[in-house]
Short mmCIF file of C-alpha atoms in Angstrom, two decimals:
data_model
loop_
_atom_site.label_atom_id
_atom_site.label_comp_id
_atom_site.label_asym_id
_atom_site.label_seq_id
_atom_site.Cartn_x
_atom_site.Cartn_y
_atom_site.Cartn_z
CA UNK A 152 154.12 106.50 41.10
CA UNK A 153 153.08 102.84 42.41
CA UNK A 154 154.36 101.20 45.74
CA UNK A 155 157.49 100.17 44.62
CA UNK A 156 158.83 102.93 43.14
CA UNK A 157 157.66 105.63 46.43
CA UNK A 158 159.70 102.61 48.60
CA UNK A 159 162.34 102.98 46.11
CA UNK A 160 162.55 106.21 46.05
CA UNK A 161 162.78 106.58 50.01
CA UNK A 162 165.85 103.52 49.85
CA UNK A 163 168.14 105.98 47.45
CA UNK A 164 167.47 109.06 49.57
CA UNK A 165 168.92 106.93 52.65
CA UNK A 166 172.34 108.17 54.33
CA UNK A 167 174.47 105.74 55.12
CA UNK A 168 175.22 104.74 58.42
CA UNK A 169 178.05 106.69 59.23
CA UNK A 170 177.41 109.73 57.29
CA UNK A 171 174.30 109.93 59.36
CA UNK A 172 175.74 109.57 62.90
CA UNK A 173 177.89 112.84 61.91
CA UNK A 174 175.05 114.83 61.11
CA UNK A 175 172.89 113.62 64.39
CA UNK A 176 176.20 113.95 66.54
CA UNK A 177 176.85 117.78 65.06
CA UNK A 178 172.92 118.20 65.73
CA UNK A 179 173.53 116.98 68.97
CA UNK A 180 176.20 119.15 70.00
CA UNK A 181 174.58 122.45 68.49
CA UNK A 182 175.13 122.67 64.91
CA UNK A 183 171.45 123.58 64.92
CA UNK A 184 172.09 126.90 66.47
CA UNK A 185 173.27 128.08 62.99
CA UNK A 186 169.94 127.05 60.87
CA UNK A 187 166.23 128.48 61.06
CA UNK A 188 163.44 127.04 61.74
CA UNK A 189 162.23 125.82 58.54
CA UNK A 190 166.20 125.34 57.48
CA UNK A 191 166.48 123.17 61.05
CA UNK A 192 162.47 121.62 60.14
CA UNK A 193 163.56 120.35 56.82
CA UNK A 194 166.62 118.52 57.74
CA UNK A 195 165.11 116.56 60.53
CA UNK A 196 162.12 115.91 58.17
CA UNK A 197 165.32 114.82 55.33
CA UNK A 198 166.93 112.72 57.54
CA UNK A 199 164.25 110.56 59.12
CA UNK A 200 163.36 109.05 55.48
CA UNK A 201 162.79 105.37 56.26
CA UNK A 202 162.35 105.92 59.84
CA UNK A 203 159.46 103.30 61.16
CA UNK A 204 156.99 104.60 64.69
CA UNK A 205 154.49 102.43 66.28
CA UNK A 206 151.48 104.85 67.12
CA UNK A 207 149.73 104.31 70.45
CA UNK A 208 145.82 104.90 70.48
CA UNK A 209 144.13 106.87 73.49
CA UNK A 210 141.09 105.12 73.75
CA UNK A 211 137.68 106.92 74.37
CA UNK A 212 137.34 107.68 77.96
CA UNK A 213 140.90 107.99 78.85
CA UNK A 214 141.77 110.57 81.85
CA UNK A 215 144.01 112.89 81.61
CA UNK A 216 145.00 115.71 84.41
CA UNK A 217 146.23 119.17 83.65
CA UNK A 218 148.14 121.16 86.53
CA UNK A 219 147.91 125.25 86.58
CA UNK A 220 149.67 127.32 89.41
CA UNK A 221 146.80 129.35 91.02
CA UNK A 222 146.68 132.30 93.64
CA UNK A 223 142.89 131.71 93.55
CA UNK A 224 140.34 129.82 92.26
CA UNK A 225 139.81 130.16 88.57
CA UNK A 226 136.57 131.01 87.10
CA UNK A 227 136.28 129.91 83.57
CA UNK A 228 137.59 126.79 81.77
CA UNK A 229 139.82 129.03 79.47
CA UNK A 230 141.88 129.54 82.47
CA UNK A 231 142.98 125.51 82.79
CA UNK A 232 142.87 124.51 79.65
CA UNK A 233 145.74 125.28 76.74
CA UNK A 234 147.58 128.68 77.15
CA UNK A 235 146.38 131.50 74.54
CA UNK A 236 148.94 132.02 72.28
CA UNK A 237 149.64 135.58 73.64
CA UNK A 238 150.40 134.30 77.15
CA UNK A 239 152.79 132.16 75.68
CA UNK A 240 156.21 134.40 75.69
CA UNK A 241 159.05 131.84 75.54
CA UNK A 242 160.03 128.79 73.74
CA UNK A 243 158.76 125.02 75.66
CA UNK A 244 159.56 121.40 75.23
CA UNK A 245 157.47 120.98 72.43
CA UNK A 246 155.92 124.59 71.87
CA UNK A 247 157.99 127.74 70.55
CA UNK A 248 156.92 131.46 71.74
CA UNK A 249 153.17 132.37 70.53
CA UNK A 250 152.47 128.74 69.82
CA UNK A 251 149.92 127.23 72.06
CA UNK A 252 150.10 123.10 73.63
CA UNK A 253 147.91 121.24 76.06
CA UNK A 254 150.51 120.10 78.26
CA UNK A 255 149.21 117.11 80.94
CA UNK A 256 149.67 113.21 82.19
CA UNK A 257 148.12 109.93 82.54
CA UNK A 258 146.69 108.78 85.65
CA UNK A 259 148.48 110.61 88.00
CA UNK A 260 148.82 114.04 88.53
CA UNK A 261 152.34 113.91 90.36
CA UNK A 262 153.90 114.77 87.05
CA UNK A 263 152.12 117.68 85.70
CA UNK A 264 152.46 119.30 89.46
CA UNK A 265 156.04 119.09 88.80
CA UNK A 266 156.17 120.06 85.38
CA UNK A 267 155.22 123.34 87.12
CA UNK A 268 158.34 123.49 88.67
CA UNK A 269 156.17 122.79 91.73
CA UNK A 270 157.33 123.94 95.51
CA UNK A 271 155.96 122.74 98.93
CA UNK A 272 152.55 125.13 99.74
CA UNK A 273 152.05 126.23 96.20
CA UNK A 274 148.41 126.21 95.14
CA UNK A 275 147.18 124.42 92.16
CA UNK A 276 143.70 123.80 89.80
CA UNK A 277 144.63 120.29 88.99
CA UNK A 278 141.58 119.49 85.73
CA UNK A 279 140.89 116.03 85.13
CA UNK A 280 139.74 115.55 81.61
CA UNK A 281 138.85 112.60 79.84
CA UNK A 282 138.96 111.82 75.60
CA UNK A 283 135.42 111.64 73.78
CA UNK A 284 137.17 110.03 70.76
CA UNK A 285 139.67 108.24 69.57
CA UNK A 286 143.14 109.77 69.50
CA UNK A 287 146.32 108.71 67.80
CA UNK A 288 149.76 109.78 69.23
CA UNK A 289 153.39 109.49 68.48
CA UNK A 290 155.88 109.42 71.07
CA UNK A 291 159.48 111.02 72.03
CA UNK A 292 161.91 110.44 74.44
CA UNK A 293 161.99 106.76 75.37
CA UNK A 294 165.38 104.54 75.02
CA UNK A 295 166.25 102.33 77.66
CA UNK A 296 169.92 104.08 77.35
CA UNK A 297 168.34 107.08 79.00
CA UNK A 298 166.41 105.05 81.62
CA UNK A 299 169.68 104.33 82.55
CA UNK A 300 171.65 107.28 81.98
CA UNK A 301 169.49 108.83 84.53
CA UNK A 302 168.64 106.12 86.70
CA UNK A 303 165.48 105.66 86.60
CA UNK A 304 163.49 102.23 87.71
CA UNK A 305 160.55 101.97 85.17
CA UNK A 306 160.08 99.88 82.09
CA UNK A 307 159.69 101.48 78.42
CA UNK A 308 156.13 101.77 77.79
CA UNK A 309 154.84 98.92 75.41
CA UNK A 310 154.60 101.25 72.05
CA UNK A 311 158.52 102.07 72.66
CA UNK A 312 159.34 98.45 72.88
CA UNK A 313 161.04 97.23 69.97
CA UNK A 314 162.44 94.06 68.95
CA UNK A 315 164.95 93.02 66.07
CA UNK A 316 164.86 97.28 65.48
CA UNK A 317 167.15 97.61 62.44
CA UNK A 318 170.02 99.58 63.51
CA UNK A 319 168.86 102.82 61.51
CA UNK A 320 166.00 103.21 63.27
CA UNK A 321 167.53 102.22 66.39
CA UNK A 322 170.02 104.86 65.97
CA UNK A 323 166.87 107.11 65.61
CA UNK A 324 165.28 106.16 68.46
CA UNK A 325 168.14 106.45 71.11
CA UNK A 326 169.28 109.66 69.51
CA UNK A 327 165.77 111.66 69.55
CA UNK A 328 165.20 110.45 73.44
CA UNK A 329 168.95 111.61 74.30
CA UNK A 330 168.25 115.53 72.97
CA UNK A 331 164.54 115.42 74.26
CA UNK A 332 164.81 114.56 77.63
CA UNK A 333 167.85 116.76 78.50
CA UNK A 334 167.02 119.63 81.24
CA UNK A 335 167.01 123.05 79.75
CA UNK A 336 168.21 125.70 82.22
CA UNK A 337 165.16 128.56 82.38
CA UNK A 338 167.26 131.17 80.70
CA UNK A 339 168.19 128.85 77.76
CA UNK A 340 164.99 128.27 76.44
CA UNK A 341 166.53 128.46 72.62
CA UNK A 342 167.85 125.31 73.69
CA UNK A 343 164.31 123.70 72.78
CA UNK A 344 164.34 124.71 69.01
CA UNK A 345 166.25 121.31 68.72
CA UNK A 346 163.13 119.16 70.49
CA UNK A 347 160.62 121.35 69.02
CA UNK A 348 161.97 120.06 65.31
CA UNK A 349 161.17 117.04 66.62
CA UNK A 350 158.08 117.82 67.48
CA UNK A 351 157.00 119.23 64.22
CA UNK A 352 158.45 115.96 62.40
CA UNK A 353 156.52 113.58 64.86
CA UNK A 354 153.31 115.94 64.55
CA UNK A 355 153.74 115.57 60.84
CA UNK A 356 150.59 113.94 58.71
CA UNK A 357 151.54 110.34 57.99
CA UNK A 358 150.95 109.71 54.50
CA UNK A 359 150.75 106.29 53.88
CA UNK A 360 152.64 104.23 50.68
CA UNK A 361 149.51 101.29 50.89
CA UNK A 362 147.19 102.89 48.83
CA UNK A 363 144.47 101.22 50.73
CA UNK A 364 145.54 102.83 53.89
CA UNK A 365 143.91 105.87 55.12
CA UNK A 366 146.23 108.91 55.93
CA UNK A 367 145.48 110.39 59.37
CA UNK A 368 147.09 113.08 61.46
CA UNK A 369 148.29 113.13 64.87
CA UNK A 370 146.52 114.45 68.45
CA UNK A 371 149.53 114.68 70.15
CA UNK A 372 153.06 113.50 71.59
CA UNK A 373 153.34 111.68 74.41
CA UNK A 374 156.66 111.58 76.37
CA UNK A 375 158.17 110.89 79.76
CA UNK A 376 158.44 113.72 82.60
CA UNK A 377 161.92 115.55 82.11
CA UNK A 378 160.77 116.98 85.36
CA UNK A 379 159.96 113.66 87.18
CA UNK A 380 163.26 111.80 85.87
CA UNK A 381 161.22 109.92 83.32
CA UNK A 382 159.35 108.29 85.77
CA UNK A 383 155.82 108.94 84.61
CA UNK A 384 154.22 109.88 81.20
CA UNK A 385 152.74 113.31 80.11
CA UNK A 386 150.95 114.17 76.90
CA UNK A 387 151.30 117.41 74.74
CA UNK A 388 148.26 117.80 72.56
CA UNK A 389 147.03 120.49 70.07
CA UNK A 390 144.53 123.10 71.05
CA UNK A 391 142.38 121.88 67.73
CA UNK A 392 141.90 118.39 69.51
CA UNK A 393 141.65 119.21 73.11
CA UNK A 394 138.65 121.48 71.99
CA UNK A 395 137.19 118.91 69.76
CA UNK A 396 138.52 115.23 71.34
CA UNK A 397 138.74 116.33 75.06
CA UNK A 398 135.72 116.94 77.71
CA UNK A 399 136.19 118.63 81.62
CA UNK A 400 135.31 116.21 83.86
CA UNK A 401 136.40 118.32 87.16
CA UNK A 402 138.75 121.17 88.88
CA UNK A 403 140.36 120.27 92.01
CA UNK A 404 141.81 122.75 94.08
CA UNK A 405 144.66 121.73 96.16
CA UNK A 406 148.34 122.60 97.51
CA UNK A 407 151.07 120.97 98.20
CA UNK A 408 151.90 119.61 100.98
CA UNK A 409 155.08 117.33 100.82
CA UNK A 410 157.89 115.67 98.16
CA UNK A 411 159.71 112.50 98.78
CA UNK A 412 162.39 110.91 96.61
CA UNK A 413 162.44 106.92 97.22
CA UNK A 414 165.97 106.23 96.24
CA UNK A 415 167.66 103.22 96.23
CA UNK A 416 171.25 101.76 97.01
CA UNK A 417 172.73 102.21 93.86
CA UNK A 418 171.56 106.11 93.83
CA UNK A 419 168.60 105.06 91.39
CA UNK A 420 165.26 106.65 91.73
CA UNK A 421 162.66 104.02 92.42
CA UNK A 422 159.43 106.73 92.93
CA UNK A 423 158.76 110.35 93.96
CA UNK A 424 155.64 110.69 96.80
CA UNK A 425 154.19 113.87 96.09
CA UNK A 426 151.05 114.36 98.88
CA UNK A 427 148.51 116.87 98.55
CA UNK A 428 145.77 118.74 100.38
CA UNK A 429 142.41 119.08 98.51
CA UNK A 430 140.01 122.22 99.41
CA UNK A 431 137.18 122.33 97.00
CA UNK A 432 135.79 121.04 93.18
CA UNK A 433 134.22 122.04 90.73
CA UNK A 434 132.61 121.48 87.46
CA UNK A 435 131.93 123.40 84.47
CA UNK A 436 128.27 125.06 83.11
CA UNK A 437 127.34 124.65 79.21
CA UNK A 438 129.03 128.21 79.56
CA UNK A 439 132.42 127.16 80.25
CA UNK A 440 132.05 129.15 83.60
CA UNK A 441 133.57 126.45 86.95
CA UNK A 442 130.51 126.29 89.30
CA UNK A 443 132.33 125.65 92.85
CA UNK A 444 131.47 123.23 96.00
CA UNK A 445 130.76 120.34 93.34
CA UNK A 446 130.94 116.76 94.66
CA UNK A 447 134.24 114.94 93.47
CA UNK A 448 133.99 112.35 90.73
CA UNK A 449 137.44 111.53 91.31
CA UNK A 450 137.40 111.48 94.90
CA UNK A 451 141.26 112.40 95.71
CA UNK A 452 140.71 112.50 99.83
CA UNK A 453 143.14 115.35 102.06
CA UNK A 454 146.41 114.23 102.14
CA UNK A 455 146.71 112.08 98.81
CA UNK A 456 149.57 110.87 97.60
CA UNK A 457 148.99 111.76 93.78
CA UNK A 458 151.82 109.65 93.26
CA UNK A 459 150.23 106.93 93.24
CA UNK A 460 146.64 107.94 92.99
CA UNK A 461 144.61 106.42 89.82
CA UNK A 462 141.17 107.87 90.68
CA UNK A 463 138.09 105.80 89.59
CA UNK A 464 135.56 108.00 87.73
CA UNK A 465 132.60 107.62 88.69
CA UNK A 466 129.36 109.34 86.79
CA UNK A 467 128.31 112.34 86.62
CA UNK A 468 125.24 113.41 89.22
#
């Protein structure tokens, strides 16, 4: 089958317009409920024919922080890195039970604190990791409808900008951030079989109609904190490329010491201040084992706002 006819073939297996606003708005309000899995899979797979991404790059050397609730200090990398599959018991944003996800943020590590459902005096091992390779993502959640819907001062990132989008994949677009980014009450966690579909479709292997265009498969999703009202950007990566793309750079131990929403006039959230306390670092052996009472290479100092901390990394002793 040559170019034309695969592009021809994805044009006839198009729903129109209208047809396909019923079957997102019945997804939407829980007509998913009633399919499986690979039933619920398929038809998000069937119904994104045509649909057009733009894939943002991670660059080598790109840090990325990883927040675990602690009692004490952890010992071995295992213990802040990806779950294992075992520990995972219940469905997450983009994980179902027994499925395993590197879940973390750029920059900052205000969001992944609160991913954790984080509380004033809790104790976390915030890891700051950086990529050894490049790493391809796709993306979920972003429409400027949302942004608004929840009031929240930021601008879409620059691979969810879109100009002249046809109205199919606009349609796409505002629809997959409106069911990804809604709150899912703790005891409803079947509630993320709909975002996890997405997931799956996004995670997909891109398999390309230009002949002369290499196929390639994705690291990750990236996607705006639920739990921060969109305000900052987290990643959710596979264990396969964390173990193989992704190096330990440090462990910080800290606790938290104090939240504050910045809100404005019209009831928008400009910022959330989250301030920390740091206690000790450390780095890990060829072993995996964390060797304690290291010297910071991202020097967070006591009482940082990790709101607006981007920590220079600096190298390694």
């Amino acid at each position: 089958m040559d170019i034309e006819q695969m592009r021809e073939e994805v044009r006839r297996s198009l729903l129109p317009l209208d047809e396909l606003q019923q079957v997102l708005t019945d997804l939407e309000n829980g007509s998913f409920t009633l399919l499986t899995d690979s039933e619920l899979r398929d038809k998000i797979q069937a119904i994104h024919n045509g649909f057009v991404i733009q894939a943002p790059i991670l660059s080598p050397g790109t840090l990325i922080y990883r927040a675990v609730k602690v009692s004490q200090r952890p010992a071995h990398k295992s213990r802040i890195s990806y779950p294992p599959i075992e520990m995972v018991t219940t469905n997450g944003r983009l994980n179902r039970a027994g499925e395993g996800m590197f879940y973390g943020s750029f920059h900052r590590f205000a969001s992944c604190l609160h991913e954790c459902s984080c509380n004033v005096g809790d104790f976390f091992a915030v890891s700051a990791w950086l990529t050894t390779e490049k790493m391809i993502f796709n993306h979920l959640g972003y429409s400027n409808a949302v942004l608004r819907e929840l009031k929240s001062k930021r601008d879409l990132p620059f691979f969810a900008r879109t100009q002249e989008e046809p109205e199919r994949n606009r349609l796409f677009r505002e629809w997959q951030a409106r069911v990804f980014s809604k709150r899912v009450p703790p005891d409803q966690t079947h509630l993320y079989r709909l975002p996890i579909a997405l997931k799956d479709f996004a995670l997909a292997r891109i398999v390309q109609t230009d002949p002369e265009a290499p196929d390639f498969a994705f690291s990750g999703v990236i996607y705006p904190s639920v739990a921060m009202w969109l305000l900052e950007d987290n990643v959710a990566i596979l264990p396969a490329e964390v173990d193989s793309k992704l190096a330990l750079c440090e462990v910080i131990l800290l606790s938290l010491d104090a939240i504050k929403e910045i809100r404005n006039e019209d009831g928008s959230i400009e910022k959330v201040e989250t301030t920390v306390k740091t206690y000790e670092f450390a780095r890990a052996d060829l072993n995996g084992n964390l060797i304690w009472g290291q010297k910071s290479q991202v020097i967070p100092q006591p009482g940082t706002d990790a709101s607006e901390r981007t920590p220079q990394v600096l190298p390694a002793e």
